């Protein structure tokens, strides 16, 4: 498994969790913050607009990963924006 496919799998779970929270509507800002930390950990793996493998190569799927990261960030942001002011 490449880093890209591992991150894609992680992001699929993250996006699914965010969509579940959105559909249930019963969440707190702390719930989203924890998920954002997971997204940020994946973001930190980017180097010069790519996720590099241990051998320095760049695996296929970078654009898909980028789109998934954007989707996760937007969904998390939308959920936070929907919360009433605390």
PDB file of N, CA and C in Angstrom:
ATOM      1  N   UNK A   1       0.843  -1.178   0.000  1.00  0.00           N
ATOM      2  CA  UNK A   1       0.000   0.000   0.000  1.00  0.00           C
ATOM      3  C   UNK A   1       0.889   1.242   0.000  1.00  0.00           C
ATOM      4  N   UNK A   2       0.563   2.193  -0.859  1.00  0.00           N
ATOM      5  CA  UNK A   2       1.316   3.446  -0.894  1.00  0.00           C
ATOM      6  C   UNK A   2       0.756   4.419   0.137  1.00  0.00           C
ATOM      7  N   UNK A   3       1.512   5.457   0.424  1.00  0.00           N
ATOM      8  CA  UNK A   3       1.030   6.487   1.341  1.00  0.00           C
ATOM      9  C   UNK A   3      -0.259   7.110   0.807  1.00  0.00           C
ATOM     10  N   UNK A   4      -0.298   7.308  -0.508  1.00  0.00           N
ATOM     11  CA  UNK A   4      -1.478   7.929  -1.113  1.00  0.00           C
ATOM     12  C   UNK A   4      -2.712   7.067  -0.870  1.00  0.00           C
ATOM     13  N   UNK A   5      -2.613   5.771  -1.102  1.00  0.00           N
ATOM     14  CA  UNK A   5      -3.790   4.915  -0.899  1.00  0.00           C
ATOM     15  C   UNK A   5      -4.149   4.827   0.582  1.00  0.00           C
ATOM     16  N   UNK A   6      -3.146   4.853   1.444  1.00  0.00           N
ATOM     17  CA  UNK A   6      -3.416   4.864   2.878  1.00  0.00           C
ATOM     18  C   UNK A   6      -4.147   6.146   3.268  1.00  0.00           C
ATOM     19  N   UNK A   7      -3.675   7.284   2.779  1.00  0.00           N
ATOM     20  CA  UNK A   7      -4.323   8.554   3.084  1.00  0.00           C
ATOM     21  C   UNK A   7      -5.730   8.617   2.485  1.00  0.00           C
ATOM     22  N   UNK A   8      -5.901   8.072   1.287  1.00  0.00           N
ATOM     23  CA  UNK A   8      -7.233   8.039   0.681  1.00  0.00           C
ATOM     24  C   UNK A   8      -8.202   7.258   1.570  1.00  0.00           C
ATOM     25  N   UNK A   9      -7.751   6.127   2.084  1.00  0.00           N
ATOM     26  CA  UNK A   9      -8.604   5.319   2.961  1.00  0.00           C
ATOM     27  C   UNK A   9      -8.943   6.097   4.231  1.00  0.00           C
ATOM     28  N   UNK A  10      -7.958   6.776   4.797  1.00  0.00           N
ATOM     29  CA  UNK A  10      -8.201   7.586   5.997  1.00  0.00           C
ATOM     30  C   UNK A  10      -9.207   8.700   5.702  1.00  0.00           C
ATOM     31  N   UNK A  11      -9.045   9.351   4.551  1.00  0.00           N
ATOM     32  CA  UNK A  11      -9.942  10.446   4.199  1.00  0.00           C
ATOM     33  C   UNK A  11     -11.354   9.955   3.898  1.00  0.00           C
ATOM     34  N   UNK A  12     -11.475   8.767   3.333  1.00  0.00           N
ATOM     35  CA  UNK A  12     -12.814   8.207   3.115  1.00  0.00           C
ATOM     36  C   UNK A  12     -13.539   8.054   4.444  1.00  0.00           C
ATOM     37  N   UNK A  13     -12.831   7.573   5.465  1.00  0.00           N
ATOM     38  CA  UNK A  13     -13.424   7.432   6.798  1.00  0.00           C
ATOM     39  C   UNK A  13     -13.750   8.795   7.399  1.00  0.00           C
ATOM     40  N   UNK A  14     -12.840   9.726   7.258  1.00  0.00           N
ATOM     41  CA  UNK A  14     -13.048  11.071   7.802  1.00  0.00           C
ATOM     42  C   UNK A  14     -14.268  11.723   7.161  1.00  0.00           C
ATOM     43  N   UNK A  15     -14.344  11.674   5.836  1.00  0.00           N
ATOM     44  CA  UNK A  15     -15.476  12.278   5.132  1.00  0.00           C
ATOM     45  C   UNK A  15     -16.776  11.587   5.513  1.00  0.00           C
ATOM     46  N   UNK A  16     -16.736  10.282   5.636  1.00  0.00           N
ATOM     47  CA  UNK A  16     -17.922   9.538   6.063  1.00  0.00           C
ATOM     48  C   UNK A  16     -18.363   9.968   7.461  1.00  0.00           C
ATOM     49  N   UNK A  17     -17.408  10.113   8.378  1.00  0.00           N
ATOM     50  CA  UNK A  17     -17.715  10.563   9.741  1.00  0.00           C
ATOM     51  C   UNK A  17     -18.319  11.968   9.734  1.00  0.00           C
ATOM     52  N   UNK A  18     -17.755  12.843   8.920  1.00  0.00           N
ATOM     53  CA  UNK A  18     -18.278  14.205   8.838  1.00  0.00           C
ATOM     54  C   UNK A  18     -19.703  14.216   8.278  1.00  0.00           C
ATOM     55  N   UNK A  19     -19.948  13.417   7.274  1.00  0.00           N
ATOM     56  CA  UNK A  19     -21.294  13.340   6.690  1.00  0.00           C
ATOM     57  C   UNK A  19     -22.286  12.754   7.691  1.00  0.00           C
ATOM     58  N   UNK A  20     -21.843  11.783   8.482  1.00  0.00           N
ATOM     59  CA  UNK A  20     -22.705  11.227   9.530  1.00  0.00           C
ATOM     60  C   UNK A  20     -23.070  12.304  10.551  1.00  0.00           C
ATOM     61  N   UNK A  21     -22.083  13.064  10.980  1.00  0.00           N
ATOM     62  CA  UNK A  21     -22.347  14.148  11.926  1.00  0.00           C
ATOM     63  C   UNK A  21     -23.311  15.162  11.324  1.00  0.00           C
ATOM     64  N   UNK A  22     -23.107  15.460  10.054  1.00  0.00           N
ATOM     65  CA  UNK A  22     -23.956  16.430   9.373  1.00  0.00           C
ATOM     66  C   UNK A  22     -25.398  15.940   9.294  1.00  0.00           C
ATOM     67  N   UNK A  23     -25.582  14.677   8.974  1.00  0.00           N
ATOM     68  CA  UNK A  23     -26.942  14.155   8.840  1.00  0.00           C
ATOM     69  C   UNK A  23     -27.650  14.032  10.193  1.00  0.00           C
ATOM     70  N   UNK A  24     -26.895  13.710  11.225  1.00  0.00           N
ATOM     71  CA  UNK A  24     -27.487  13.583  12.558  1.00  0.00           C
ATOM     72  C   UNK A  24     -27.694  14.938  13.213  1.00  0.00           C
ATOM     73  N   UNK A  25     -26.817  15.889  12.897  1.00  0.00           N
ATOM     74  CA  UNK A  25     -26.938  17.230  13.422  1.00  0.00           C
ATOM     75  C   UNK A  25     -26.630  17.366  14.902  1.00  0.00           C
ATOM     76  N   UNK A  26     -26.198  16.302  15.520  1.00  0.00           N
ATOM     77  CA  UNK A  26     -25.931  16.335  16.953  1.00  0.00           C
ATOM     78  C   UNK A  26     -24.418  16.241  17.171  1.00  0.00           C
ATOM     79  N   UNK A  27     -23.748  17.384  17.078  1.00  0.00           N
ATOM     80  CA  UNK A  27     -22.300  17.405  17.250  1.00  0.00           C
ATOM     81  C   UNK A  27     -21.888  18.709  17.899  1.00  0.00           C
ATOM     82  N   UNK A  28     -20.674  18.716  18.420  1.00  0.00           N
ATOM     83  CA  UNK A  28     -20.102  19.899  19.068  1.00  0.00           C
ATOM     84  C   UNK A  28     -18.849  20.305  18.307  1.00  0.00           C
ATOM     85  N   UNK A  29     -18.394  21.495  18.567  1.00  0.00           N
ATOM     86  CA  UNK A  29     -17.185  21.969  17.886  1.00  0.00           C
ATOM     87  C   UNK A  29     -15.993  21.070  18.197  1.00  0.00           C
ATOM     88  N   UNK A  30     -15.945  20.501  19.402  1.00  0.00           N
ATOM     89  CA  UNK A  30     -14.844  19.597  19.759  1.00  0.00           C
ATOM     90  C   UNK A  30     -14.812  18.366  18.857  1.00  0.00           C
ATOM     91  N   UNK A  31     -15.996  17.879  18.456  1.00  0.00           N
ATOM     92  CA  UNK A  31     -16.058  16.726  17.557  1.00  0.00           C
ATOM     93  C   UNK A  31     -15.374  17.044  16.232  1.00  0.00           C
ATOM     94  N   UNK A  32     -15.647  18.227  15.722  1.00  0.00           N
ATOM     95  CA  UNK A  32     -15.074  18.642  14.436  1.00  0.00           C
ATOM     96  C   UNK A  32     -13.584  18.935  14.588  1.00  0.00           C
ATOM     97  N   UNK A  33     -13.205  19.552  15.690  1.00  0.00           N
ATOM     98  CA  UNK A  33     -11.799  19.876  15.921  1.00  0.00           C
ATOM     99  C   UNK A  33     -10.931  18.619  15.924  1.00  0.00           C
ATOM    100  N   UNK A  34     -11.410  17.563  16.551  1.00  0.00           N
ATOM    101  CA  UNK A  34     -10.661  16.295  16.560  1.00  0.00           C
ATOM    102  C   UNK A  34     -10.472  15.760  15.151  1.00  0.00           C
ATOM    103  N   UNK A  35     -11.534  15.862  14.352  1.00  0.00           N
ATOM    104  CA  UNK A  35     -11.445  15.386  12.964  1.00  0.00           C
ATOM    105  C   UNK A  35     -10.502  16.280  12.167  1.00  0.00           C
ATOM    106  N   UNK A  36     -10.558  17.581  12.408  1.00  0.00           N
ATOM    107  CA  UNK A  36      -9.653  18.492  11.698  1.00  0.00           C
ATOM    108  C   UNK A  36      -8.194  18.193  12.008  1.00  0.00           C
ATOM    109  N   UNK A  37      -7.909  17.745  13.206  1.00  0.00           N
ATOM    110  CA  UNK A  37      -6.537  17.365  13.548  1.00  0.00           C
ATOM    111  C   UNK A  37      -6.063  16.193  12.695  1.00  0.00           C
ATOM    112  N   UNK A  38      -6.958  15.253  12.412  1.00  0.00           N
ATOM    113  CA  UNK A  38      -6.614  14.119  11.540  1.00  0.00           C
ATOM    114  C   UNK A  38      -6.367  14.596  10.111  1.00  0.00           C
ATOM    115  N   UNK A  39      -7.200  15.530   9.662  1.00  0.00           N
ATOM    116  CA  UNK A  39      -7.014  16.086   8.315  1.00  0.00           C
ATOM    117  C   UNK A  39      -5.675  16.820   8.250  1.00  0.00           C
ATOM    118  N   UNK A  40      -5.382  17.589   9.280  1.00  0.00           N
ATOM    119  CA  UNK A  40      -4.130  18.351   9.318  1.00  0.00           C
ATOM    120  C   UNK A  40      -2.906  17.420   9.273  1.00  0.00           C
ATOM    121  N   UNK A  41      -2.997  16.291   9.942  1.00  0.00           N
ATOM    122  CA  UNK A  41      -1.881  15.330   9.932  1.00  0.00           C
ATOM    123  C   UNK A  41      -1.599  14.853   8.506  1.00  0.00           C
ATOM    124  N   UNK A  42      -2.647  14.660   7.731  1.00  0.00           N
ATOM    125  CA  UNK A  42      -2.453  14.258   6.330  1.00  0.00           C
ATOM    126  C   UNK A  42      -1.874  15.429   5.542  1.00  0.00           C
ATOM    127  N   UNK A  43      -2.395  16.628   5.773  1.00  0.00           N
ATOM    128  CA  UNK A  43      -1.862  17.826   5.103  1.00  0.00           C
ATOM    129  C   UNK A  43      -0.360  17.968   5.311  1.00  0.00           C
ATOM    130  N   UNK A  44       0.099  17.650   6.511  1.00  0.00           N
ATOM    131  CA  UNK A  44       1.509  17.798   6.847  1.00  0.00           C
ATOM    132  C   UNK A  44       2.409  16.884   6.010  1.00  0.00           C
ATOM    133  N   UNK A  45       1.844  15.884   5.375  1.00  0.00           N
ATOM    134  CA  UNK A  45       2.629  14.953   4.564  1.00  0.00           C
ATOM    135  C   UNK A  45       2.919  15.494   3.168  1.00  0.00           C
ATOM    136  N   UNK A  46       2.274  16.598   2.811  1.00  0.00           N
ATOM    137  CA  UNK A  46       2.500  17.194   1.491  1.00  0.00           C
ATOM    138  C   UNK A  46       3.852  17.883   1.474  1.00  0.00           C
ATOM    139  N   UNK A  47       4.583  17.684   0.376  1.00  0.00           N
ATOM    140  CA  UNK A  47       5.879  18.320   0.187  1.00  0.00           C
ATOM    141  C   UNK A  47       5.994  18.686  -1.283  1.00  0.00           C
ATOM    142  N   UNK A  48       6.046  19.972  -1.570  1.00  0.00           N
ATOM    143  CA  UNK A  48       6.091  20.442  -2.962  1.00  0.00           C
ATOM    144  C   UNK A  48       4.910  19.901  -3.759  1.00  0.00           C
ATOM    145  N   UNK A  49       3.723  20.010  -3.191  1.00  0.00           N
ATOM    146  CA  UNK A  49       2.456  19.642  -3.829  1.00  0.00           C
ATOM    147  C   UNK A  49       2.328  18.147  -4.119  1.00  0.00           C
ATOM    148  N   UNK A  50       3.011  17.323  -3.362  1.00  0.00           N
ATOM    149  CA  UNK A  50       2.902  15.878  -3.548  1.00  0.00           C
ATOM    150  C   UNK A  50       3.215  15.155  -2.245  1.00  0.00           C
ATOM    151  N   UNK A  51       2.664  13.955  -2.143  1.00  0.00           N
ATOM    152  CA  UNK A  51       3.004  13.066  -1.038  1.00  0.00           C
ATOM    153  C   UNK A  51       4.050  12.101  -1.575  1.00  0.00           C
ATOM    154  N   UNK A  52       5.218  12.132  -0.977  1.00  0.00           N
ATOM    155  CA  UNK A  52       6.300  11.273  -1.461  1.00  0.00           C
ATOM    156  C   UNK A  52       6.359   9.993  -0.646  1.00  0.00           C
ATOM    157  N   UNK A  53       6.675   8.920  -1.329  1.00  0.00           N
ATOM    158  CA  UNK A  53       6.835   7.622  -0.685  1.00  0.00           C
ATOM    159  C   UNK A  53       8.188   7.576   0.031  1.00  0.00           C
ATOM    160  N   UNK A  54       8.418   6.544   0.800  1.00  0.00           N
ATOM    161  CA  UNK A  54       9.660   6.412   1.563  1.00  0.00           C
ATOM    162  C   UNK A  54      10.888   6.448   0.656  1.00  0.00           C
ATOM    163  N   UNK A  55      10.749   5.932  -0.567  1.00  0.00           N
ATOM    164  CA  UNK A  55      11.888   5.918  -1.497  1.00  0.00           C
ATOM    165  C   UNK A  55      12.027   7.215  -2.292  1.00  0.00           C
ATOM    166  N   UNK A  56      11.164   8.213  -1.995  1.00  0.00           N
ATOM    167  CA  UNK A  56      11.234   9.494  -2.690  1.00  0.00           C
ATOM    168  C   UNK A  56      10.366   9.583  -3.925  1.00  0.00           C
ATOM    169  N   UNK A  57       9.782   8.460  -4.331  1.00  0.00           N
ATOM    170  CA  UNK A  57       8.935   8.480  -5.519  1.00  0.00           C
ATOM    171  C   UNK A  57       7.589   9.135  -5.205  1.00  0.00           C
ATOM    172  N   UNK A  58       6.900   9.505  -6.256  1.00  0.00           N
ATOM    173  CA  UNK A  58       5.572  10.107  -6.119  1.00  0.00           C
ATOM    174  C   UNK A  58       4.572   9.146  -6.739  1.00  0.00           C
ATOM    175  N   UNK A  59       3.731   8.575  -5.888  1.00  0.00           N
ATOM    176  CA  UNK A  59       2.751   7.586  -6.343  1.00  0.00           C
ATOM    177  C   UNK A  59       1.609   8.266  -7.087  1.00  0.00           C
ATOM    178  N   UNK A  60       0.957   7.501  -7.930  1.00  0.00           N
ATOM    179  CA  UNK A  60      -0.223   7.990  -8.640  1.00  0.00           C
ATOM    180  C   UNK A  60      -1.333   8.281  -7.642  1.00  0.00           C
ATOM    181  N   UNK A  61      -2.257   9.137  -8.046  1.00  0.00           N
ATOM    182  CA  UNK A  61      -3.417   9.420  -7.212  1.00  0.00           C
ATOM    183  C   UNK A  61      -3.321  10.719  -6.437  1.00  0.00           C
ATOM    184  N   UNK A  62      -2.338  11.546  -6.740  1.00  0.00           N
ATOM    185  CA  UNK A  62      -2.152  12.802  -6.005  1.00  0.00           C
ATOM    186  C   UNK A  62      -3.349  13.746  -6.168  1.00  0.00           C
ATOM    187  N   UNK A  63      -3.889  13.835  -7.382  1.00  0.00           N
ATOM    188  CA  UNK A  63      -5.016  14.740  -7.627  1.00  0.00           C
ATOM    189  C   UNK A  63      -6.257  14.287  -6.867  1.00  0.00           C
ATOM    190  N   UNK A  64      -6.487  12.986  -6.831  1.00  0.00           N
ATOM    191  CA  UNK A  64      -7.638  12.453  -6.091  1.00  0.00           C
ATOM    192  C   UNK A  64      -7.478  12.773  -4.609  1.00  0.00           C
ATOM    193  N   UNK A  65      -6.284  12.576  -4.096  1.00  0.00           N
ATOM    194  CA  UNK A  65      -6.010  12.863  -2.688  1.00  0.00           C
ATOM    195  C   UNK A  65      -6.223  14.346  -2.393  1.00  0.00           C
ATOM    196  N   UNK A  66      -5.763  15.202  -3.265  1.00  0.00           N
ATOM    197  CA  UNK A  66      -5.937  16.639  -3.104  1.00  0.00           C
ATOM    198  C   UNK A  66      -7.427  17.003  -3.065  1.00  0.00           C
ATOM    199  N   UNK A  67      -8.205  16.437  -3.975  1.00  0.00           N
ATOM    200  CA  UNK A  67      -9.652  16.694  -4.001  1.00  0.00           C
ATOM    201  C   UNK A  67     -10.324  16.217  -2.722  1.00  0.00           C
ATOM    202  N   UNK A  68      -9.923  15.055  -2.237  1.00  0.00           N
ATOM    203  CA  UNK A  68     -10.506  14.520  -1.010  1.00  0.00           C
ATOM    204  C   UNK A  68     -10.160  15.400   0.191  1.00  0.00           C
ATOM    205  N   UNK A  69      -8.925  15.883   0.244  1.00  0.00           N
ATOM    206  CA  UNK A  69      -8.525  16.784   1.325  1.00  0.00           C
ATOM    207  C   UNK A  69      -9.358  18.067   1.294  1.00  0.00           C
ATOM    208  N   UNK A  70      -9.539  18.619   0.103  1.00  0.00           N
ATOM    209  CA  UNK A  70     -10.353  19.821  -0.031  1.00  0.00           C
ATOM    210  C   UNK A  70     -11.785  19.565   0.425  1.00  0.00           C
ATOM    211  N   UNK A  71     -12.342  18.437   0.015  1.00  0.00           N
ATOM    212  CA  UNK A  71     -13.707  18.085   0.420  1.00  0.00           C
ATOM    213  C   UNK A  71     -13.817  17.973   1.936  1.00  0.00           C
ATOM    214  N   UNK A  72     -12.838  17.325   2.553  1.00  0.00           N
ATOM    215  CA  UNK A  72     -12.854  17.143   4.002  1.00  0.00           C
ATOM    216  C   UNK A  72     -12.754  18.492   4.713  1.00  0.00           C
ATOM    217  N   UNK A  73     -11.860  19.355   4.248  1.00  0.00           N
ATOM    218  CA  UNK A  73     -11.720  20.683   4.849  1.00  0.00           C
ATOM    219  C   UNK A  73     -13.013  21.492   4.718  1.00  0.00           C
ATOM    220  N   UNK A  74     -13.613  21.462   3.533  1.00  0.00           N
ATOM    221  CA  UNK A  74     -14.837  22.225   3.303  1.00  0.00           C
ATOM    222  C   UNK A  74     -15.985  21.709   4.160  1.00  0.00           C
ATOM    223  N   UNK A  75     -16.124  20.407   4.238  1.00  0.00           N
ATOM    224  CA  UNK A  75     -17.202  19.823   5.027  1.00  0.00           C
ATOM    225  C   UNK A  75     -17.032  20.158   6.510  1.00  0.00           C
ATOM    226  N   UNK A  76     -15.818  20.041   7.011  1.00  0.00           N
ATOM    227  CA  UNK A  76     -15.557  20.374   8.416  1.00  0.00           C
ATOM    228  C   UNK A  76     -15.855  21.856   8.673  1.00  0.00           C
ATOM    229  N   UNK A  77     -15.437  22.703   7.763  1.00  0.00           N
ATOM    230  CA  UNK A  77     -15.686  24.140   7.888  1.00  0.00           C
ATOM    231  C   UNK A  77     -17.184  24.439   7.870  1.00  0.00           C
ATOM    232  N   UNK A  78     -17.908  23.799   6.971  1.00  0.00           N
ATOM    233  CA  UNK A  78     -19.360  23.991   6.887  1.00  0.00           C
ATOM    234  C   UNK A  78     -20.051  23.557   8.178  1.00  0.00           C
ATOM    235  N   UNK A  79     -19.596  22.452   8.740  1.00  0.00           N
ATOM    236  CA  UNK A  79     -20.195  21.970   9.981  1.00  0.00           C
ATOM    237  C   UNK A  79     -19.938  22.946  11.129  1.00  0.00           C
ATOM    238  N   UNK A  80     -18.730  23.470  11.209  1.00  0.00           N
ATOM    239  CA  UNK A  80     -18.426  24.454  12.251  1.00  0.00           C
ATOM    240  C   UNK A  80     -19.246  25.722  12.063  1.00  0.00           C
ATOM    241  N   UNK A  81     -19.402  26.147  10.817  1.00  0.00           N
ATOM    242  CA  UNK A  81     -20.160  27.366  10.532  1.00  0.00           C
ATOM    243  C   UNK A  81     -21.641  27.201  10.885  1.00  0.00           C
ATOM    244  N   UNK A  82     -22.151  25.970  10.832  1.00  0.00           N
ATOM    245  CA  UNK A  82     -23.552  25.711  11.113  1.00  0.00           C
ATOM    246  C   UNK A  82     -23.861  25.683  12.610  1.00  0.00           C
ATOM    247  N   UNK A  83     -22.827  25.611  13.435  1.00  0.00           N
ATOM    248  CA  UNK A  83     -23.041  25.576  14.878  1.00  0.00           C
ATOM    249  C   UNK A  83     -23.473  26.949  15.379  1.00  0.00           C
ATOM    250  N   UNK A  84     -24.359  26.971  16.369  1.00  0.00           N
ATOM    251  CA  UNK A  84     -24.722  28.263  16.960  1.00  0.00           C
ATOM    252  C   UNK A  84     -23.515  28.846  17.693  1.00  0.00           C
ATOM    253  N   UNK A  85     -23.478  30.139  17.774  1.00  0.00           N
ATOM    254  CA  UNK A  85     -22.380  30.796  18.504  1.00  0.00           C
ATOM    255  C   UNK A  85     -22.389  30.355  19.952  1.00  0.00           C
ATOM    256  N   UNK A  86     -21.202  30.047  20.459  1.00  0.00           N
ATOM    257  CA  UNK A  86     -21.095  29.574  21.840  1.00  0.00           C
ATOM    258  C   UNK A  86     -20.869  30.710  22.801  1.00  0.00           C
TER     259      UNK A  86
END
